[in-house]
């Protein structure tokens, strides 16, 4: 009994130590990433007198390449860099084994993609929860404007750059950190893995600092989290993350200059139709999740 208690105390100490080390690494990487971004912005011509308003400066065609490069490197340092540094600090741990980098089954991947697509009505409806809250709109407005300025695209080269910055780098870095480390450590420490997945998804959503976007990103995080938990491979959430962000970037590119007009003409669905859509979406997701679990069980039985 005493040995069990000592083991539990030791695990708690290890968890707190890992949490502290991860936070220290994140703070250092935030500083390093922002420093690189600021230096590139200054190299692009941003004046110190402007107060380094980097995200407003991205609308300047001459500065956009510097700002976008800085944003990409900032993200790479913050998420990918901090994750790899954390695993390096663990010492003796093979990073591929720690993050569970295993081959992908194409049919299982297609099932997860279908799940994500069928969940979009739920995700879209969740964004309306804070739609009428004025303070939430004001808080999100500046960050959305900055993001839209960065995502302005004049051709295929801009599209490819945005796919790297908005889809590829987040798919790798954010999944390494939020699913590969945070969710993994929480699942290993908490008795209920569903609580661990929810907490990791909430942290993932909260880090984006958007009130209206919190619930949609939470649902996306849950899909990515369960994809990692069920398959034991980080490739699945990485690919799903890339597809989700990549589709949104591609739609913005295809909409082009007509985006504002489309937003003005957009018709809000009636409440009844919205409820029917969400219920139907839930039903489809339930069926797909059942199929995914069966596929995983069959693969497990084949390997036994």
mmCIF file of C-alpha atoms in Angstrom:
data_model
loop_
_atom_site.group_PDB
_atom_site.id
_atom_site.type_symbol
_atom_site.label_atom_id
_atom_site.label_comp_id
_atom_site.label_asym_id
_atom_site.label_seq_id
_atom_site.Cartn_x
_atom_site.Cartn_y
_atom_site.Cartn_z
ATOM 1 C CA UNK A 1 0.000 0.000 0.000
ATOM 2 C CA UNK A 2 2.806 2.377 0.927
ATOM 3 C CA UNK A 3 4.632 1.490 -2.301
ATOM 4 C CA UNK A 4 1.481 2.348 -4.316
ATOM 5 C CA UNK A 5 1.150 5.705 -2.550
ATOM 6 C CA UNK A 6 4.845 6.463 -3.161
ATOM 7 C CA UNK A 7 4.409 5.585 -6.849
ATOM 8 C CA UNK A 8 1.361 7.908 -7.116
ATOM 9 C CA UNK A 9 3.249 10.781 -5.451
ATOM 10 C CA UNK A 10 6.215 10.203 -7.762
ATOM 11 C CA UNK A 11 3.910 10.301 -10.819
ATOM 12 C CA UNK A 12 2.369 13.585 -9.618
ATOM 13 C CA UNK A 13 5.837 15.076 -9.131
ATOM 14 C CA UNK A 14 6.818 13.938 -12.615
ATOM 15 C CA UNK A 15 3.661 15.477 -14.099
ATOM 16 C CA UNK A 16 4.263 18.823 -12.397
ATOM 17 C CA UNK A 17 7.907 18.756 -13.444
ATOM 18 C CA UNK A 18 7.009 18.012 -17.056
ATOM 19 C CA UNK A 19 4.346 20.751 -17.022
ATOM 20 C CA UNK A 20 6.809 23.296 -15.645
ATOM 21 C CA UNK A 21 9.514 22.359 -18.146
ATOM 22 C CA UNK A 22 7.040 22.505 -21.049
ATOM 23 C CA UNK A 23 5.860 25.965 -19.940
ATOM 24 C CA UNK A 24 9.452 27.218 -19.685
ATOM 25 C CA UNK A 25 10.236 25.861 -23.166
ATOM 26 C CA UNK A 26 7.047 27.483 -24.562
ATOM 27 C CA UNK A 27 7.916 30.870 -23.033
ATOM 28 C CA UNK A 28 11.429 30.709 -24.505
ATOM 29 C CA UNK A 29 10.056 29.704 -27.916
ATOM 30 C CA UNK A 30 7.428 32.484 -27.809
ATOM 31 C CA UNK A 31 10.228 34.984 -27.186
ATOM 32 C CA UNK A 32 12.455 33.515 -29.918
ATOM 33 C CA UNK A 33 9.613 33.291 -32.453
ATOM 34 C CA UNK A 34 8.392 36.828 -31.836
ATOM 35 C CA UNK A 35 11.962 38.100 -32.038
ATOM 36 C CA UNK A 36 12.416 36.486 -35.458
ATOM 37 C CA UNK A 37 9.060 37.910 -36.597
ATOM 38 C CA UNK A 38 9.948 41.406 -35.362
ATOM 39 C CA UNK A 39 13.387 41.333 -37.006
ATOM 40 C CA UNK A 40 11.915 40.270 -40.347
ATOM 41 C CA UNK A 41 9.238 42.967 -40.065
ATOM 42 C CA UNK A 42 11.948 45.578 -39.444
ATOM 43 C CA UNK A 43 13.950 44.188 -42.378
ATOM 44 C CA UNK A 44 10.844 44.601 -44.526
ATOM 45 C CA UNK A 45 10.611 48.273 -43.673
ATOM 46 C CA UNK A 46 8.325 48.412 -40.641
ATOM 47 C CA UNK A 47 9.169 51.458 -38.551
ATOM 48 C CA UNK A 48 9.659 51.301 -34.799
ATOM 49 C CA UNK A 49 7.513 54.447 -34.593
ATOM 50 C CA UNK A 50 4.516 52.368 -35.707
ATOM 51 C CA UNK A 51 4.716 50.367 -32.489
ATOM 52 C CA UNK A 52 5.525 47.174 -34.465
ATOM 53 C CA UNK A 53 1.911 46.723 -35.573
ATOM 54 C CA UNK A 54 2.962 43.693 -37.573
ATOM 55 C CA UNK A 55 -0.446 42.258 -38.469
ATOM 56 C CA UNK A 56 -1.692 45.573 -39.858
ATOM 57 C CA UNK A 57 1.487 45.891 -41.922
ATOM 58 C CA UNK A 58 0.790 42.591 -43.698
ATOM 59 C CA UNK A 59 -1.603 44.449 -46.021
ATOM 60 C CA UNK A 60 1.401 46.343 -47.458
ATOM 61 C CA UNK A 61 2.466 44.421 -50.623
ATOM 62 C CA UNK A 62 6.127 45.292 -50.073
ATOM 63 C CA UNK A 63 6.162 44.017 -46.513
ATOM 64 C CA UNK A 64 3.880 41.012 -46.955
ATOM 65 C CA UNK A 65 6.694 38.526 -47.906
ATOM 66 C CA UNK A 66 8.693 39.479 -44.812
ATOM 67 C CA UNK A 67 5.676 39.341 -42.494
ATOM 68 C CA UNK A 68 4.450 36.001 -43.875
ATOM 69 C CA UNK A 69 7.922 34.483 -43.608
ATOM 70 C CA UNK A 70 8.161 35.762 -40.046
ATOM 71 C CA UNK A 71 4.730 34.364 -39.139
ATOM 72 C CA UNK A 72 5.675 30.976 -40.603
ATOM 73 C CA UNK A 73 8.987 30.844 -38.723
ATOM 74 C CA UNK A 74 7.288 32.080 -35.551
ATOM 75 C CA UNK A 75 4.781 29.228 -35.741
ATOM 76 C CA UNK A 76 7.526 26.714 -36.559
ATOM 77 C CA UNK A 77 9.613 27.774 -33.551
ATOM 78 C CA UNK A 78 6.683 28.030 -31.132
ATOM 79 C CA UNK A 79 4.915 24.735 -31.822
ATOM 80 C CA UNK A 80 7.266 22.366 -33.662
ATOM 81 C CA UNK A 81 10.399 23.696 -31.969
ATOM 82 C CA UNK A 82 8.956 23.586 -28.444
ATOM 83 C CA UNK A 83 7.606 20.047 -28.978
ATOM 84 C CA UNK A 84 10.936 18.679 -30.201
ATOM 85 C CA UNK A 85 12.829 20.483 -27.418
ATOM 86 C CA UNK A 86 10.503 18.929 -24.836
ATOM 87 C CA UNK A 87 11.128 15.415 -26.174
ATOM 88 C CA UNK A 88 14.869 16.151 -26.268
ATOM 89 C CA UNK A 89 14.668 17.192 -22.596
ATOM 90 C CA UNK A 90 13.089 13.797 -21.758
ATOM 91 C CA UNK A 91 16.412 12.216 -22.841
ATOM 92 C CA UNK A 92 16.683 8.752 -24.269
ATOM 93 C CA UNK A 93 13.169 8.936 -25.754
ATOM 94 C CA UNK A 94 12.811 8.191 -29.446
ATOM 95 C CA UNK A 95 10.697 11.053 -30.830
ATOM 96 C CA UNK A 96 8.978 8.839 -33.425
ATOM 97 C CA UNK A 97 7.998 6.374 -30.705
ATOM 98 C CA UNK A 98 6.948 9.109 -28.257
ATOM 99 C CA UNK A 99 4.674 10.848 -30.780
ATOM 100 C CA UNK A 100 3.409 7.516 -32.187
ATOM 101 C CA UNK A 101 4.312 8.049 -35.835
ATOM 102 C CA UNK A 102 2.755 4.920 -37.373
ATOM 103 C CA UNK A 103 1.612 4.143 -40.944
ATOM 104 C CA UNK A 104 -1.816 5.295 -42.090
ATOM 105 C CA UNK A 105 -4.606 2.995 -43.241
ATOM 106 C CA UNK A 106 -6.255 4.699 -46.236
ATOM 107 C CA UNK A 107 -9.772 3.356 -45.597
ATOM 108 C CA UNK A 108 -9.629 4.399 -41.939
ATOM 109 C CA UNK A 109 -8.331 7.829 -42.924
ATOM 110 C CA UNK A 110 -11.222 8.271 -45.370
ATOM 111 C CA UNK A 111 -13.657 7.423 -42.555
ATOM 112 C CA UNK A 112 -12.139 10.154 -40.374
ATOM 113 C CA UNK A 113 -12.294 12.661 -43.238
ATOM 114 C CA UNK A 114 -15.965 11.768 -43.759
ATOM 115 C CA UNK A 115 -16.563 12.216 -40.012
ATOM 116 C CA UNK A 116 -15.027 15.685 -40.083
ATOM 117 C CA UNK A 117 -17.054 16.747 -43.135
ATOM 118 C CA UNK A 118 -20.308 15.418 -41.654
ATOM 119 C CA UNK A 119 -19.561 17.265 -38.410
ATOM 120 C CA UNK A 120 -19.356 20.677 -40.160
ATOM 121 C CA UNK A 121 -23.060 21.514 -39.574
ATOM 122 C CA UNK A 122 -22.502 20.993 -35.820
ATOM 123 C CA UNK A 123 -19.286 23.012 -35.942
ATOM 124 C CA UNK A 124 -20.979 25.812 -37.907
ATOM 125 C CA UNK A 125 -23.974 25.930 -35.571
ATOM 126 C CA UNK A 126 -21.695 26.130 -32.515
ATOM 127 C CA UNK A 127 -20.182 29.338 -33.922
ATOM 128 C CA UNK A 128 -23.581 31.017 -33.554
ATOM 129 C CA UNK A 129 -23.632 30.616 -29.763
ATOM 130 C CA UNK A 130 -21.696 33.861 -29.206
ATOM 131 C CA UNK A 131 -22.847 35.531 -32.444
ATOM 132 C CA UNK A 132 -25.079 38.102 -30.773
ATOM 133 C CA UNK A 133 -22.692 38.884 -27.917
ATOM 134 C CA UNK A 134 -21.280 42.336 -28.666
ATOM 135 C CA UNK A 135 -18.148 42.086 -26.505
ATOM 136 C CA UNK A 136 -17.251 38.771 -28.135
ATOM 137 C CA UNK A 137 -17.634 40.310 -31.603
ATOM 138 C CA UNK A 138 -15.394 43.234 -30.661
ATOM 139 C CA UNK A 139 -12.700 40.967 -29.219
ATOM 140 C CA UNK A 140 -12.593 38.784 -32.332
ATOM 141 C CA UNK A 141 -12.881 41.566 -34.903
ATOM 142 C CA UNK A 142 -9.249 42.729 -34.895
ATOM 143 C CA UNK A 143 -7.785 39.211 -35.042
ATOM 144 C CA UNK A 144 -10.148 38.209 -37.869
ATOM 145 C CA UNK A 145 -9.275 41.349 -39.858
ATOM 146 C CA UNK A 146 -5.547 40.647 -39.425
ATOM 147 C CA UNK A 147 -6.029 37.033 -40.518
ATOM 148 C CA UNK A 148 -8.049 38.029 -43.582
ATOM 149 C CA UNK A 149 -5.365 40.579 -44.557
ATOM 150 C CA UNK A 150 -2.721 37.876 -44.364
ATOM 151 C CA UNK A 151 -4.853 35.471 -46.412
ATOM 152 C CA UNK A 152 -5.412 37.869 -49.316
ATOM 153 C CA UNK A 153 -4.265 36.011 -52.444
ATOM 154 C CA UNK A 154 -3.486 37.332 -55.923
ATOM 155 C CA UNK A 155 -2.450 34.085 -57.541
ATOM 156 C CA UNK A 156 -1.283 30.485 -57.198
ATOM 157 C CA UNK A 157 2.042 31.435 -55.506
ATOM 158 C CA UNK A 158 0.106 33.244 -52.736
ATOM 159 C CA UNK A 159 -2.173 30.234 -52.371
ATOM 160 C CA UNK A 160 0.776 27.850 -51.982
ATOM 161 C CA UNK A 161 2.440 30.116 -49.397
ATOM 162 C CA UNK A 162 -0.804 30.364 -47.414
ATOM 163 C CA UNK A 163 -1.273 26.595 -47.541
ATOM 164 C CA UNK A 164 2.162 26.219 -45.948
ATOM 165 C CA UNK A 165 1.561 28.894 -43.273
ATOM 166 C CA UNK A 166 -2.099 28.186 -42.479
ATOM 167 C CA UNK A 167 -2.402 24.455 -43.174
ATOM 168 C CA UNK A 168 0.934 22.594 -43.258
ATOM 169 C CA UNK A 169 2.815 24.223 -40.354
ATOM 170 C CA UNK A 170 -0.189 24.164 -37.956
ATOM 171 C CA UNK A 171 -0.974 20.570 -38.931
ATOM 172 C CA UNK A 172 2.527 19.526 -37.909
ATOM 173 C CA UNK A 173 3.356 21.854 -35.011
ATOM 174 C CA UNK A 174 -0.008 22.109 -33.277
ATOM 175 C CA UNK A 175 -0.593 18.362 -33.455
ATOM 176 C CA UNK A 176 2.871 17.645 -32.050
ATOM 177 C CA UNK A 177 2.138 19.924 -29.090
ATOM 178 C CA UNK A 178 -1.577 19.536 -28.347
ATOM 179 C CA UNK A 179 -2.161 15.904 -29.266
ATOM 180 C CA UNK A 180 1.375 14.480 -29.251
ATOM 181 C CA UNK A 181 2.410 15.956 -25.886
ATOM 182 C CA UNK A 182 -0.445 17.560 -23.941
ATOM 183 C CA UNK A 183 -3.148 14.986 -24.721
ATOM 184 C CA UNK A 184 -0.681 12.092 -24.447
ATOM 185 C CA UNK A 185 0.533 13.187 -21.003
ATOM 186 C CA UNK A 186 -3.013 13.864 -19.772
ATOM 187 C CA UNK A 187 -4.265 10.470 -20.984
ATOM 188 C CA UNK A 188 -1.349 8.797 -19.196
ATOM 189 C CA UNK A 189 -2.127 10.606 -15.930
ATOM 190 C CA UNK A 190 -5.926 10.908 -15.773
ATOM 191 C CA UNK A 191 -8.209 7.962 -15.028
ATOM 192 C CA UNK A 192 -10.721 9.016 -17.699
ATOM 193 C CA UNK A 193 -9.194 9.433 -21.205
ATOM 194 C CA UNK A 194 -12.281 11.329 -22.425
ATOM 195 C CA UNK A 195 -11.638 14.057 -19.839
ATOM 196 C CA UNK A 196 -8.018 14.213 -21.008
ATOM 197 C CA UNK A 197 -9.073 14.577 -24.668
ATOM 198 C CA UNK A 198 -11.588 17.289 -23.761
ATOM 199 C CA UNK A 199 -9.016 19.241 -21.731
ATOM 200 C CA UNK A 200 -6.425 19.042 -24.510
ATOM 201 C CA UNK A 201 -9.057 20.177 -27.047
ATOM 202 C CA UNK A 202 -10.111 23.086 -24.812
ATOM 203 C CA UNK A 203 -6.484 24.221 -24.475
ATOM 204 C CA UNK A 204 -6.042 23.878 -28.248
ATOM 205 C CA UNK A 205 -9.156 25.991 -28.854
ATOM 206 C CA UNK A 206 -8.363 28.580 -26.182
ATOM 207 C CA UNK A 207 -4.852 29.221 -27.510
ATOM 208 C CA UNK A 208 -6.398 30.730 -30.679
ATOM 209 C CA UNK A 209 -7.872 33.567 -28.556
ATOM 210 C CA UNK A 210 -11.230 33.742 -30.348
ATOM 211 C CA UNK A 211 -14.519 33.835 -28.420
ATOM 212 C CA UNK A 212 -16.792 33.012 -31.347
ATOM 213 C CA UNK A 213 -14.336 30.464 -32.654
ATOM 214 C CA UNK A 214 -13.877 28.683 -29.330
ATOM 215 C CA UNK A 215 -16.646 26.079 -29.711
ATOM 216 C CA UNK A 216 -15.962 25.315 -33.405
ATOM 217 C CA UNK A 217 -12.268 24.804 -32.672
ATOM 218 C CA UNK A 218 -13.174 22.737 -29.613
ATOM 219 C CA UNK A 219 -15.225 20.356 -31.788
ATOM 220 C CA UNK A 220 -12.425 20.161 -34.355
ATOM 221 C CA UNK A 221 -10.004 19.475 -31.498
ATOM 222 C CA UNK A 222 -12.205 16.643 -30.232
ATOM 223 C CA UNK A 223 -12.232 14.994 -33.668
ATOM 224 C CA UNK A 224 -8.444 15.310 -33.903
ATOM 225 C CA UNK A 225 -8.045 14.113 -30.324
ATOM 226 C CA UNK A 226 -10.118 10.975 -30.789
ATOM 227 C CA UNK A 227 -8.407 10.291 -34.113
ATOM 228 C CA UNK A 228 -5.111 10.199 -32.217
ATOM 229 C CA UNK A 229 -6.468 8.257 -29.241
ATOM 230 C CA UNK A 230 -8.219 5.568 -31.288
ATOM 231 C CA UNK A 231 -5.521 5.043 -33.942
ATOM 232 C CA UNK A 232 -2.453 5.624 -31.721
ATOM 233 C CA UNK A 233 -0.883 7.425 -34.696
ATOM 234 C CA UNK A 234 -0.273 11.173 -34.943
ATOM 235 C CA UNK A 235 -0.459 11.015 -38.736
ATOM 236 C CA UNK A 236 -4.274 10.920 -38.640
ATOM 237 C CA UNK A 237 -4.849 14.217 -36.745
ATOM 238 C CA UNK A 238 -2.029 15.848 -38.732
ATOM 239 C CA UNK A 239 -3.642 14.952 -42.061
ATOM 240 C CA UNK A 240 -7.135 15.907 -40.855
ATOM 241 C CA UNK A 241 -5.828 19.233 -39.522
ATOM 242 C CA UNK A 242 -4.142 19.965 -42.860
ATOM 243 C CA UNK A 243 -7.286 19.097 -44.834
ATOM 244 C CA UNK A 244 -9.515 21.242 -42.593
ATOM 245 C CA UNK A 245 -7.291 24.335 -42.791
ATOM 246 C CA UNK A 246 -6.378 23.709 -46.406
ATOM 247 C CA UNK A 247 -10.015 23.515 -47.547
ATOM 248 C CA UNK A 248 -10.814 26.835 -45.865
ATOM 249 C CA UNK A 249 -7.773 28.477 -47.488
ATOM 250 C CA UNK A 250 -8.707 27.071 -50.894
ATOM 251 C CA UNK A 251 -12.316 28.285 -50.556
ATOM 252 C CA UNK A 252 -11.062 31.795 -49.712
ATOM 253 C CA UNK A 253 -8.850 31.692 -52.804
ATOM 254 C CA UNK A 254 -11.714 30.563 -55.050
ATOM 255 C CA UNK A 255 -14.059 33.195 -53.591
ATOM 256 C CA UNK A 256 -11.525 35.957 -54.304
ATOM 257 C CA UNK A 257 -12.957 39.458 -54.534
ATOM 258 C CA UNK A 258 -16.508 38.125 -54.280
ATOM 259 C CA UNK A 259 -16.059 37.110 -50.631
ATOM 260 C CA UNK A 260 -17.512 40.323 -49.157
ATOM 261 C CA UNK A 261 -20.472 40.226 -51.524
ATOM 262 C CA UNK A 262 -21.125 36.593 -50.609
ATOM 263 C CA UNK A 263 -21.037 37.480 -46.896
ATOM 264 C CA UNK A 264 -23.489 40.356 -47.422
ATOM 265 C CA UNK A 265 -25.875 38.166 -49.411
ATOM 266 C CA UNK A 266 -25.576 35.173 -47.082
ATOM 267 C CA UNK A 267 -28.975 34.078 -45.805
ATOM 268 C CA UNK A 268 -29.188 32.783 -42.260
ATOM 269 C CA UNK A 269 -31.008 29.431 -42.176
ATOM 270 C CA UNK A 270 -34.280 29.259 -40.287
ATOM 271 C CA UNK A 271 -33.983 27.877 -36.779
ATOM 272 C CA UNK A 272 -36.003 24.751 -37.597
ATOM 273 C CA UNK A 273 -33.822 23.874 -40.593
ATOM 274 C CA UNK A 274 -30.705 24.546 -38.536
ATOM 275 C CA UNK A 275 -31.887 22.155 -35.805
ATOM 276 C CA UNK A 276 -32.784 19.488 -38.387
ATOM 277 C CA UNK A 277 -29.335 19.869 -39.982
ATOM 278 C CA UNK A 278 -27.547 19.525 -36.642
ATOM 279 C CA UNK A 279 -29.626 16.476 -35.636
ATOM 280 C CA UNK A 280 -28.972 14.797 -38.998
ATOM 281 C CA UNK A 281 -25.276 15.655 -38.663
ATOM 282 C CA UNK A 282 -25.187 14.070 -35.181
ATOM 283 C CA UNK A 283 -26.860 10.922 -36.552
ATOM 284 C CA UNK A 284 -24.344 10.608 -39.395
ATOM 285 C CA UNK A 285 -21.414 11.210 -37.033
ATOM 286 C CA UNK A 286 -22.751 8.508 -34.694
ATOM 287 C CA UNK A 287 -22.865 5.986 -37.562
ATOM 288 C CA UNK A 288 -19.401 6.941 -38.819
ATOM 289 C CA UNK A 289 -17.859 6.728 -35.338
ATOM 290 C CA UNK A 290 -19.364 3.244 -34.954
ATOM 291 C CA UNK A 291 -17.839 2.228 -38.289
ATOM 292 C CA UNK A 292 -14.452 3.674 -37.288
ATOM 293 C CA UNK A 293 -14.472 1.731 -34.030
ATOM 294 C CA UNK A 294 -15.309 -1.476 -35.925
ATOM 295 C CA UNK A 295 -12.477 -0.865 -38.404
ATOM 296 C CA UNK A 296 -9.998 -0.318 -35.582
ATOM 297 C CA UNK A 297 -11.224 -3.446 -33.740
ATOM 298 C CA UNK A 298 -10.837 -5.529 -36.915
ATOM 299 C CA UNK A 299 -7.293 -4.225 -37.477
ATOM 300 C CA UNK A 300 -6.436 -5.016 -33.860
ATOM 301 C CA UNK A 301 -7.774 -8.584 -34.186
ATOM 302 C CA UNK A 302 -5.754 -9.099 -37.392
ATOM 303 C CA UNK A 303 -2.563 -8.043 -35.613
ATOM 304 C CA UNK A 304 -3.128 -10.253 -32.568
#
